[in-house]
Amino acid sequence: YKYPDIKFHLITGFSSEITDLVYKEEFHIGIIRGNNNWKEQKLLLAQEPVCIISKSEIDSNSLPSLPRIHYETEPSLQSVINNWWEENFTQPPFITMRVDQIDTCKEMVKNGLGYAIVPKACLTEDDILYQINLTTRDQKEILRDTWVIYRNSSLELTMIRAFIDFIKSIKLEGV
């Protein structure tokens, strides 16, 4: 390892919570998903499609009449889903279940209890599910961004600058 004496502290949470911790300088770096209003430095790490999943093939035009499984997610992703829905349908979704975890939601979909709208990154090769990527009216795929965020002042710390340089180098290599 290049920096064997570096110790780090990792926490997980909604992107809005992570953004707040970096803003308050309680953490030097944050990795967040979705649209954000971060005013300082950020690097795009990845983009992932948002998709409809179901146990079997469905017609996306019939979604308002099909049972939907809703899971608790961060506001930025919920906003993307809501905006897509409002762009495509005049009636509200037929939400039959609300769960607090995406894994619970996926299991319910696998058991044929309804469909869900999820980020594709939550799916694995073992998830044998019908998928439809969300698109805009002009057929552009709707993507969810993953960002590294940090404050300019954090770059004064050698370990933070080294980490950011590492992220930039792997992005240049296309990893």
XYZ file of N, CA, C and O in Angstrom:
700
model
N 0.837 -1.200 0.000
C 0.000 0.000 0.000
C 0.866 1.242 0.000
O 1.886 1.303 0.686
N 0.420 2.211 -0.723
C 1.198 3.436 -0.870
C 1.159 4.309 0.389
O 2.121 4.993 0.698
N 0.048 4.277 1.118
C -0.109 5.100 2.320
C -0.555 4.222 3.487
O -1.720 4.291 3.905
N 0.344 3.419 4.056
C -0.056 2.432 5.073
C -0.505 3.037 6.408
O -1.216 2.392 7.160
N -0.117 4.270 6.697
C -0.468 4.860 7.992
C -1.756 5.672 7.968
O -2.143 6.255 8.970
N -2.398 5.713 6.838
C -3.647 6.473 6.730
C -4.771 5.690 7.390
O -4.965 4.510 7.150
N -5.516 6.374 8.219
C -6.706 5.792 8.834
C -7.902 6.596 8.330
O -7.809 7.798 8.127
N -9.008 5.922 8.135
C -10.173 6.636 7.647
C -11.402 6.177 8.407
O -11.426 5.110 9.011
N -12.391 7.015 8.368
C -13.668 6.756 9.025
C -14.732 6.810 7.941
O -14.818 7.786 7.198
N -15.535 5.777 7.844
C -16.553 5.679 6.799
C -17.932 5.650 7.439
O -18.146 4.932 8.416
N -18.826 6.450 6.907
C -20.229 6.373 7.310
C -21.071 6.314 6.041
O -20.636 6.736 4.977
N -22.265 5.779 6.171
C -23.197 5.759 5.052
C -24.449 6.521 5.448
O -24.735 6.689 6.636
N -25.158 6.967 4.459
C -26.403 7.695 4.707
C -26.922 8.258 3.409
O -26.338 8.049 2.338
N -28.021 8.964 3.485
C -28.559 9.621 2.316
C -27.566 10.676 1.834
O -26.840 11.280 2.634
N -27.559 10.915 0.546
C -26.625 11.879 -0.038
C -26.754 13.260 0.587
O -25.762 13.954 0.779
N -27.966 13.656 0.916
C -28.161 14.971 1.541
C -27.455 15.047 2.899
O -26.905 16.089 3.264
N -27.459 13.943 3.640
C -26.767 13.898 4.935
C -25.255 13.965 4.748
O -24.562 14.682 5.473
N -24.739 13.229 3.756
C -23.299 13.224 3.483
C -22.851 14.610 3.025
O -21.825 15.129 3.480
N -23.635 15.226 2.147
C -23.320 16.573 1.679
C -23.240 17.538 2.850
O -22.318 18.356 2.937
N -24.169 17.443 3.779
C -24.188 18.312 4.951
C -22.940 18.105 5.813
O -22.362 19.077 6.315
N -22.508 16.857 5.978
C -21.311 16.572 6.780
C -20.046 17.152 6.140
O -19.167 17.669 6.843
N -19.950 17.086 4.818
C -18.795 17.671 4.139
C -18.882 19.197 4.201
O -17.880 19.875 4.448
N -20.070 19.736 4.032
C -20.264 21.186 4.119
C -19.836 21.715 5.491
O -19.166 22.738 5.590
N -20.200 20.993 6.545
C -19.854 21.408 7.915
C -18.408 21.067 8.290
O -18.004 21.306 9.411
N -17.680 20.477 7.341
C -16.288 20.068 7.531
C -16.127 19.012 8.615
O -15.082 18.903 9.243
N -17.175 18.224 8.826
C -17.061 17.086 9.728
C -16.390 15.918 9.015
O -15.842 15.029 9.648
N -16.453 15.926 7.679
C -15.761 14.962 6.825
C -15.116 15.730 5.683
O -15.628 16.772 5.262
N -13.993 15.223 5.197
C -13.266 15.905 4.124
C -13.800 15.561 2.746
O -13.746 16.392 1.839
N -14.301 14.339 2.591
C -14.740 13.850 1.285
C -16.077 13.147 1.450
O -16.304 12.459 2.438
N -16.923 13.292 0.460
C -18.185 12.571 0.437
C -18.393 11.939 -0.922
O -17.942 12.469 -1.941
N -19.052 10.807 -0.943
C -19.474 10.181 -2.198
C -20.988 10.163 -2.163
O -21.588 9.578 -1.256
N -21.571 10.860 -3.123
C -23.022 11.053 -3.124
C -23.598 10.668 -4.476
O -22.890 10.598 -5.470
N -24.903 10.457 -4.480
C -25.600 10.116 -5.721
C -26.672 11.148 -6.015
O -27.262 11.718 -5.112
N -26.920 11.323 -7.312
C -28.006 12.186 -7.739
C -27.590 13.624 -7.939
O -26.433 13.997 -7.773
N -28.592 14.410 -8.317
C -28.361 15.835 -8.504
C -28.182 16.485 -7.148
O -28.843 16.128 -6.183
N -27.290 17.435 -7.105
C -27.045 18.119 -5.839
C -26.704 19.564 -6.137
O -26.442 19.939 -7.267
N -26.680 20.350 -5.102
C -26.351 21.758 -5.287
C -25.011 22.083 -4.633
O -24.822 23.170 -4.114
N -24.077 21.138 -4.683
C -22.761 21.333 -4.098
C -22.035 22.442 -4.861
O -21.908 22.382 -6.082
N -21.544 23.452 -4.141
C -20.957 24.635 -4.771
C -19.438 24.556 -4.906
O -18.841 25.349 -5.608
N -18.813 23.608 -4.205
C -17.354 23.537 -4.287
C -16.942 22.444 -5.268
O -17.594 22.256 -6.278
N -15.886 21.721 -4.961
C -15.323 20.771 -5.917
C -16.110 19.461 -5.953
O -16.547 18.964 -4.913
N -16.258 18.904 -7.162
C -16.878 17.598 -7.307
C -16.341 16.922 -8.561
O -15.989 17.583 -9.530
N -16.268 15.602 -8.489
C -15.803 14.791 -9.605
C -16.857 13.743 -9.902
O -17.324 13.057 -8.989
N -17.204 13.606 -11.164
C -18.167 12.585 -11.553
C -17.478 11.223 -11.539
O -16.477 11.021 -12.216
N -18.007 10.300 -10.728
C -17.438 8.949 -10.640
C -18.111 7.981 -11.605
O -17.449 7.174 -12.245
N -19.430 8.042 -11.672
C -20.161 7.061 -12.476
C -21.555 7.584 -12.789
O -22.033 8.526 -12.157
N -22.180 6.936 -13.762
C -23.573 7.198 -14.096
C -24.269 5.859 -14.241
O -23.683 4.914 -14.783
N -25.491 5.785 -13.726
C -26.244 4.536 -13.800
C -27.665 4.825 -14.256
O -28.250 5.838 -13.890
N -28.221 3.924 -15.067
C -29.615 4.091 -15.481
C -30.571 3.862 -14.305
O -30.241 3.157 -13.348
N -31.739 4.451 -14.407
C -32.838 4.190 -13.486
C -33.830 3.352 -14.282
O -34.091 3.644 -15.456
N -34.361 2.290 -13.680
C -35.196 1.379 -14.461
C -36.407 0.867 -13.685
O -36.450 0.911 -12.457
N -37.362 0.402 -14.464
C -38.535 -0.296 -13.936
C -38.155 -1.766 -13.883
O -37.573 -2.289 -14.828
N -38.468 -2.419 -12.771
C -38.223 -3.862 -12.672
C -39.529 -4.577 -12.338
O -40.375 -4.038 -11.632
N -39.670 -5.769 -12.887
C -40.834 -6.602 -12.581
C -40.435 -8.057 -12.773
O -39.420 -8.354 -13.408
N -41.252 -8.948 -12.234
C -40.958 -10.381 -12.352
C -41.117 -10.858 -13.792
O -40.373 -11.710 -14.261
N -42.076 -10.297 -14.492
C -42.308 -10.693 -15.880
C -42.490 -9.437 -16.732
O -42.610 -8.329 -16.209
N -42.537 -9.642 -18.020
C -42.650 -8.519 -18.944
C -43.940 -7.741 -18.698
O -44.998 -8.319 -18.478
N -43.805 -6.413 -18.723
C -44.973 -5.543 -18.565
C -44.919 -4.458 -19.640
O -43.859 -4.150 -20.177
N -46.061 -3.884 -19.910
C -46.159 -2.767 -20.833
C -46.069 -1.493 -19.995
O -46.916 -1.270 -19.112
N -45.090 -0.676 -20.259
C -44.902 0.520 -19.439
C -46.092 1.476 -19.514
O -46.322 2.254 -18.593
N -46.882 1.402 -20.566
C -48.072 2.256 -20.669
C -49.143 1.877 -19.656
O -50.027 2.670 -19.345
N -49.092 0.651 -19.148
C -50.110 0.198 -18.198
C -49.679 0.377 -16.736
O -50.393 -0.052 -15.830
N -48.541 1.031 -16.492
C -48.043 1.186 -15.113
C -49.056 1.785 -14.135
O -49.146 1.321 -13.002
N -49.837 2.790 -14.526
C -50.766 3.365 -13.543
C -51.768 2.366 -12.967
O -52.272 2.556 -11.853
N -52.048 1.301 -13.686
C -53.019 0.320 -13.184
C -52.341 -0.905 -12.547
O -53.034 -1.777 -12.026
N -51.018 -0.962 -12.588
C -50.298 -2.107 -12.010
C -49.827 -1.786 -10.593
O -49.501 -0.629 -10.291
N -49.773 -2.802 -9.716
C -49.312 -2.549 -8.340
C -47.826 -2.173 -8.305
O -47.000 -2.855 -8.891
N -47.554 -1.075 -7.640
C -46.168 -0.599 -7.509
C -45.710 -0.751 -6.072
O -46.449 -0.459 -5.137
N -44.480 -1.196 -5.927
C -43.852 -1.299 -4.609
C -42.930 -0.097 -4.466
O -41.995 0.084 -5.249
N -43.223 0.729 -3.494
C -42.470 1.955 -3.252
C -41.512 1.708 -2.097
O -41.883 1.124 -1.088
N -40.281 2.151 -2.250
C -39.308 2.040 -1.155
C -38.800 3.427 -0.797
O -38.774 4.333 -1.616
N -38.410 3.564 0.446
C -37.906 4.823 0.968
C -36.545 5.096 0.329
O -35.631 4.288 0.434
N -36.409 6.212 -0.344
C -35.146 6.568 -0.982
C -34.852 8.037 -0.738
O -35.684 8.757 -0.188
N -33.674 8.447 -1.159
C -33.291 9.833 -0.940
C -34.094 10.768 -1.838
O -34.563 10.375 -2.908
N -34.263 12.011 -1.403
C -35.106 12.952 -2.141
C -34.695 13.171 -3.594
O -35.562 13.316 -4.455
N -33.396 13.179 -3.896
C -32.997 13.456 -5.285
C -33.448 12.347 -6.234
O -33.901 12.631 -7.347
N -33.350 11.087 -5.820
C -33.821 9.993 -6.665
C -35.346 9.998 -6.741
O -35.926 9.792 -7.808
N -35.997 10.259 -5.624
C -37.459 10.312 -5.633
C -37.944 11.402 -6.574
O -38.931 11.234 -7.291
N -37.225 12.510 -6.622
C -37.579 13.602 -7.527
C -37.445 13.177 -8.989
O -38.315 13.493 -9.819
N -36.382 12.442 -9.320
C -36.195 11.939 -10.685
C -37.365 11.031 -11.063
O -37.939 11.153 -12.152
N -37.718 10.117 -10.161
C -38.818 9.176 -10.416
C -40.142 9.930 -10.570
O -40.905 9.680 -11.509
N -40.406 10.862 -9.660
C -41.655 11.633 -9.717
C -41.756 12.455 -11.002
O -42.820 12.518 -11.624
N -40.642 13.090 -11.386
C -40.649 13.902 -12.601
C -40.912 13.035 -13.830
O -41.674 13.429 -14.721
N -40.273 11.858 -13.888
C -40.504 10.955 -15.012
C -41.981 10.536 -15.049
O -42.601 10.523 -16.106
N -42.517 10.194 -13.887
C -43.913 9.761 -13.829
C -44.839 10.865 -14.338
O -45.713 10.624 -15.175
N -44.662 12.072 -13.833
C -45.521 13.191 -14.226
C -45.392 13.529 -15.703
O -46.348 14.004 -16.321
N -44.219 13.275 -16.281
C -44.015 13.514 -17.711
C -44.752 12.477 -18.560
O -45.111 12.744 -19.699
N -45.011 11.305 -17.980
C -45.581 10.204 -18.755
C -47.025 9.848 -18.426
O -47.686 9.209 -19.242
N -47.491 10.221 -17.240
C -48.834 9.816 -16.824
C -49.571 10.976 -16.168
O -48.967 11.825 -15.525
N -50.898 10.960 -16.304
C -51.711 11.997 -15.667
C -52.273 11.522 -14.331
O -52.679 12.332 -13.510
N -52.316 10.212 -14.130
C -52.835 9.689 -12.866
C -51.685 9.221 -11.970
O -50.603 8.903 -12.458
N -51.912 9.190 -10.674
C -50.849 8.780 -9.744
C -50.568 7.281 -9.855
O -51.401 6.513 -10.347
N -49.392 6.854 -9.389
C -49.093 5.417 -9.404
C -49.993 4.672 -8.423
O -50.454 5.235 -7.434
N -50.215 3.401 -8.705
C -51.033 2.532 -7.864
C -50.092 1.836 -6.871
O -49.682 0.708 -7.066
N -49.732 2.572 -5.820
C -48.785 2.055 -4.829
C -49.539 1.161 -3.859
O -50.437 1.611 -3.150
N -49.159 -0.116 -3.840
C -49.835 -1.081 -2.981
C -49.016 -1.429 -1.747
O -49.554 -1.954 -0.781
N -47.713 -1.158 -1.804
C -46.835 -1.455 -0.665
C -45.771 -0.377 -0.541
O -45.285 0.127 -1.550
N -45.420 -0.078 0.696
C -44.323 0.845 1.000
C -43.358 0.116 1.923
O -43.785 -0.416 2.951
N -42.095 0.111 1.539
C -41.081 -0.562 2.343
C -39.937 0.414 2.602
O -39.800 1.431 1.916
N -39.115 0.087 3.587
C -38.044 1.012 3.944
C -36.693 0.675 3.321
O -35.759 1.454 3.436
N -36.575 -0.462 2.658
C -35.291 -0.874 2.087
C -35.457 -1.319 0.642
O -36.417 -2.010 0.307
N -34.473 -0.993 -0.186
C -34.522 -1.398 -1.591
C -34.423 -2.910 -1.731
O -35.029 -3.497 -2.630
N -33.673 -3.587 -0.847
C -33.557 -5.048 -0.930
C -34.899 -5.726 -0.657
O -35.248 -6.712 -1.313
N -35.647 -5.205 0.284
C -36.990 -5.725 0.563
C -37.874 -5.525 -0.662
O -38.622 -6.415 -1.064
N -37.769 -4.362 -1.261
C -38.542 -4.047 -2.462
C -38.220 -5.037 -3.580
O -39.125 -5.587 -4.213
N -36.939 -5.292 -3.810
C -36.539 -6.230 -4.862
C -37.100 -7.627 -4.606
O -37.569 -8.287 -5.532
N -37.078 -8.073 -3.365
C -37.599 -9.409 -3.049
C -39.096 -9.490 -3.328
O -39.592 -10.501 -3.810
N -39.812 -8.424 -3.020
C -41.246 -8.402 -3.304
C -41.502 -8.441 -4.802
O -42.415 -9.119 -5.274
N -40.687 -7.714 -5.580
C -40.812 -7.745 -7.038
C -40.505 -9.148 -7.541
O -41.234 -9.684 -8.382
N -39.460 -9.776 -7.029
C -39.087 -11.135 -7.450
C -40.217 -12.126 -7.189
O -40.354 -13.118 -7.895
N -41.025 -11.847 -6.171
C -42.138 -12.727 -5.833
C -43.433 -12.344 -6.547
O -44.503 -12.851 -6.215
N -43.336 -11.424 -7.497
C -44.487 -11.093 -8.328
C -45.534 -10.224 -7.667
O -46.683 -10.202 -8.105
N -45.143 -9.464 -6.637
C -46.118 -8.650 -5.909
C -46.311 -7.255 -6.503
O -47.136 -6.492 -6.018
N -45.542 -6.937 -7.535
C -45.660 -5.637 -8.170
C -44.370 -5.272 -8.872
O -43.434 -6.071 -8.932
N -44.346 -4.055 -9.405
C -43.135 -3.553 -10.054
C -42.535 -2.472 -9.169
O -43.165 -1.989 -8.222
N -41.302 -2.067 -9.487
C -40.646 -0.977 -8.762
C -39.789 -0.188 -9.737
O -39.468 -0.652 -10.836
N -39.435 1.015 -9.333
C -38.518 1.852 -10.106
C -37.277 2.034 -9.242
O -37.363 2.561 -8.128
N -36.144 1.556 -9.759
C -34.909 1.488 -8.966
C -33.706 1.918 -9.801
O -33.738 1.848 -11.025
N -32.603 2.302 -9.131
C -31.351 2.493 -9.865
C -30.809 1.127 -10.288
O -30.864 0.166 -9.515
N -30.332 1.032 -11.499
C -29.857 -0.246 -12.020
C -28.689 -0.801 -11.198
O -28.477 -2.009 -11.168
N -27.960 0.058 -10.524
C -26.807 -0.382 -9.723
C -27.210 -1.312 -8.579
O -26.381 -2.054 -8.068
N -28.471 -1.285 -8.191
C -28.910 -2.155 -7.090
C -29.158 -3.588 -7.561
O -29.374 -4.483 -6.751
N -29.125 -3.804 -8.872
C -29.392 -5.132 -9.417
C -28.094 -5.917 -9.591
O -27.048 -5.338 -9.876
N -28.188 -7.224 -9.425
C -27.044 -8.097 -9.636
C -27.346 -9.059 -10.783
O -28.487 -9.133 -11.258
N -26.343 -9.807 -11.198
C -26.548 -10.790 -12.261
C -27.550 -11.866 -11.841
O -28.213 -12.470 -12.676
N -27.653 -12.104 -10.540
C -28.586 -13.113 -10.029
C -30.034 -12.638 -10.024
O -30.947 -13.438 -9.851
N -30.245 -11.345 -10.174
C -31.603 -10.794 -10.198
C -32.199 -11.001 -11.591
O -31.937 -10.232 -12.515
N -32.968 -12.064 -11.730
C -33.598 -12.368 -13.016
C -34.926 -11.609 -13.057
O -35.968 -12.120 -12.655
N -34.851 -10.373 -13.513
C -36.022 -9.503 -13.538
C -36.137 -8.830 -14.900
O -35.130 -8.530 -15.549
N -37.363 -8.580 -15.304
C -37.623 -7.811 -16.512
C -37.274 -6.360 -16.198
O -37.622 -5.842 -15.129
N -36.569 -5.696 -17.109
C -36.117 -4.329 -16.870
C -36.444 -3.429 -18.048
O -36.289 -3.825 -19.199
N -36.879 -2.219 -17.728
C -37.092 -1.179 -18.735
C -36.390 0.076 -18.220
O -36.754 0.592 -17.156
N -35.381 0.547 -18.942
C -34.708 1.775 -18.527
C -35.626 2.966 -18.748
O -36.308 3.056 -19.774
N -35.641 3.884 -17.788
C -36.436 5.105 -17.937
C -35.780 6.004 -18.968
O -34.550 6.129 -19.008
N -36.618 6.620 -19.792
C -36.119 7.572 -20.789
C -36.993 8.819 -20.770
O -38.139 8.790 -20.319
N -36.427 9.886 -21.268
C -37.183 11.124 -21.417
C -38.081 10.992 -22.641
O -37.982 10.016 -23.393
N -38.900 11.986 -22.881
C -39.787 11.945 -24.047
C -39.016 11.866 -25.361
O -39.494 11.314 -26.338
N -37.799 12.439 -25.372
C -36.990 12.364 -26.593
C -36.043 11.162 -26.567
O -35.026 11.140 -27.258
N -36.401 10.162 -25.763
C -35.718 8.858 -25.705
C -34.284 8.911 -25.184
O -33.500 8.018 -25.449
N -33.942 9.928 -24.407
C -32.640 9.960 -23.743
C -32.755 9.187 -22.438
O -33.713 9.385 -21.676
N -31.795 8.309 -22.198
C -31.814 7.508 -20.983
C -31.667 8.407 -19.758
O -30.857 9.337 -19.747
N -32.465 8.131 -18.733
C -32.376 8.887 -17.486
C -31.298 8.221 -16.626
O -31.385 7.034 -16.304
N -30.276 9.022 -16.295
C -29.135 8.512 -15.548
C -29.034 9.178 -14.183
O -29.382 10.345 -14.022
N -28.529 8.424 -13.245
C -28.268 8.925 -11.887
C -26.757 9.007 -11.726
O -26.035 8.036 -11.937
N -26.269 10.181 -11.357
C -24.835 10.412 -11.233
C -24.330 10.068 -9.838
O -25.050 10.226 -8.845
N -23.081 9.623 -9.772
C -22.372 9.425 -8.501
C -21.175 10.365 -8.501
O -20.389 10.373 -9.459
N -21.069 11.148 -7.439
C -20.047 12.198 -7.345
C -19.158 12.009 -6.121
O -19.625 11.554 -5.072
N -17.903 12.449 -6.235
C -17.030 12.675 -5.083
C -17.076 14.179 -4.858
O -16.852 14.954 -5.797
N -17.397 14.588 -3.631
C -17.439 16.016 -3.321
C -16.425 16.323 -2.231
O -16.122 15.475 -1.382
N -15.883 17.543 -2.282
C -14.933 17.968 -1.250
C -14.829 19.487 -1.284
O -15.227 20.130 -2.252
N -14.306 20.017 -0.208
C -14.105 21.458 -0.114
C -12.716 21.803 -0.636
O -11.778 21.017 -0.513
N -12.575 22.977 -1.213
C -11.270 23.420 -1.703
C -10.224 23.376 -0.604
O -9.082 22.975 -0.838
N -10.604 23.775 0.589
C -9.649 23.827 1.709
C -9.126 22.441 2.098
O -8.034 22.325 2.654
N -9.865 21.391 1.798
C -9.430 20.034 2.135
C -8.188 19.616 1.359
O -7.431 18.748 1.802
N -7.967 20.227 0.205
C -6.808 19.875 -0.606
C -5.490 20.288 0.046
O -4.423 19.872 -0.392
N -5.561 21.106 1.090
C -4.352 21.465 1.824
C -3.791 20.268 2.585
O -2.608 20.239 2.916
N -4.627 19.273 2.834
C -4.175 18.052 3.512
C -3.608 17.093 2.471
O -4.294 16.747 1.494
N -2.383 16.646 2.690
C -1.693 15.785 1.728
C -2.491 14.525 1.416
O -2.599 14.121 0.259
N -3.064 13.904 2.438
C -3.789 12.653 2.217
C -5.049 12.878 1.378
O -5.418 12.031 0.566
N -5.703 14.006 1.555
C -6.904 14.308 0.777
C -6.513 14.592 -0.670
O -7.137 14.083 -1.609
N -5.466 15.393 -0.857
C -4.995 15.681 -2.222
C -4.592 14.375 -2.925
O -4.928 14.173 -4.094
N -3.923 13.472 -2.209
C -3.504 12.193 -2.795
C -4.724 11.367 -3.210
O -4.735 10.759 -4.285
N -5.758 11.357 -2.381
C -6.967 10.607 -2.705
C -7.657 11.193 -3.939
O -8.047 10.466 -4.854
N -7.777 12.502 -3.977
C -8.420 13.165 -5.114
C -7.596 12.935 -6.385
O -8.155 12.642 -7.455
N -6.276 13.017 -6.280
C -5.421 12.742 -7.446
C -5.603 11.300 -7.916
O -5.616 11.025 -9.123
N -5.745 10.375 -6.976
C -5.973 8.975 -7.324
C -7.299 8.824 -8.078
O -7.364 8.168 -9.121
N -8.351 9.447 -7.573
C -9.665 9.382 -8.237
C -9.561 9.962 -9.647
O -10.069 9.380 -10.605
N -8.885 11.087 -9.787
C -8.720 11.697 -11.110
C -7.954 10.765 -12.036
O -8.288 10.649 -13.208
N -6.927 10.089 -11.520
C -6.120 9.210 -12.373
C -6.919 8.002 -12.834
O -6.787 7.580 -13.982
N -7.768 7.422 -11.981
C -8.550 6.268 -12.427
C -9.654 6.702 -13.387
O -10.040 5.949 -14.266
N -10.136 7.916 -13.247
C -11.127 8.426 -14.186
C -10.487 8.605 -15.562
O -11.103 8.337 -16.572
N -9.223 9.071 -15.611
C -8.532 9.246 -16.879
C -8.256 7.911 -17.564
O -8.239 7.806 -18.781
N -8.035 6.872 -16.741
C -7.781 5.552 -17.292
C -9.075 4.862 -17.726
O -9.050 3.789 -18.294
N -10.204 5.470 -17.393
C -11.489 4.911 -17.793
C -11.981 3.783 -16.911
O -12.826 3.012 -17.295
N -11.465 3.718 -15.693
C -11.893 2.657 -14.764
C -13.216 3.049 -14.143
O -13.518 4.167 -13.902
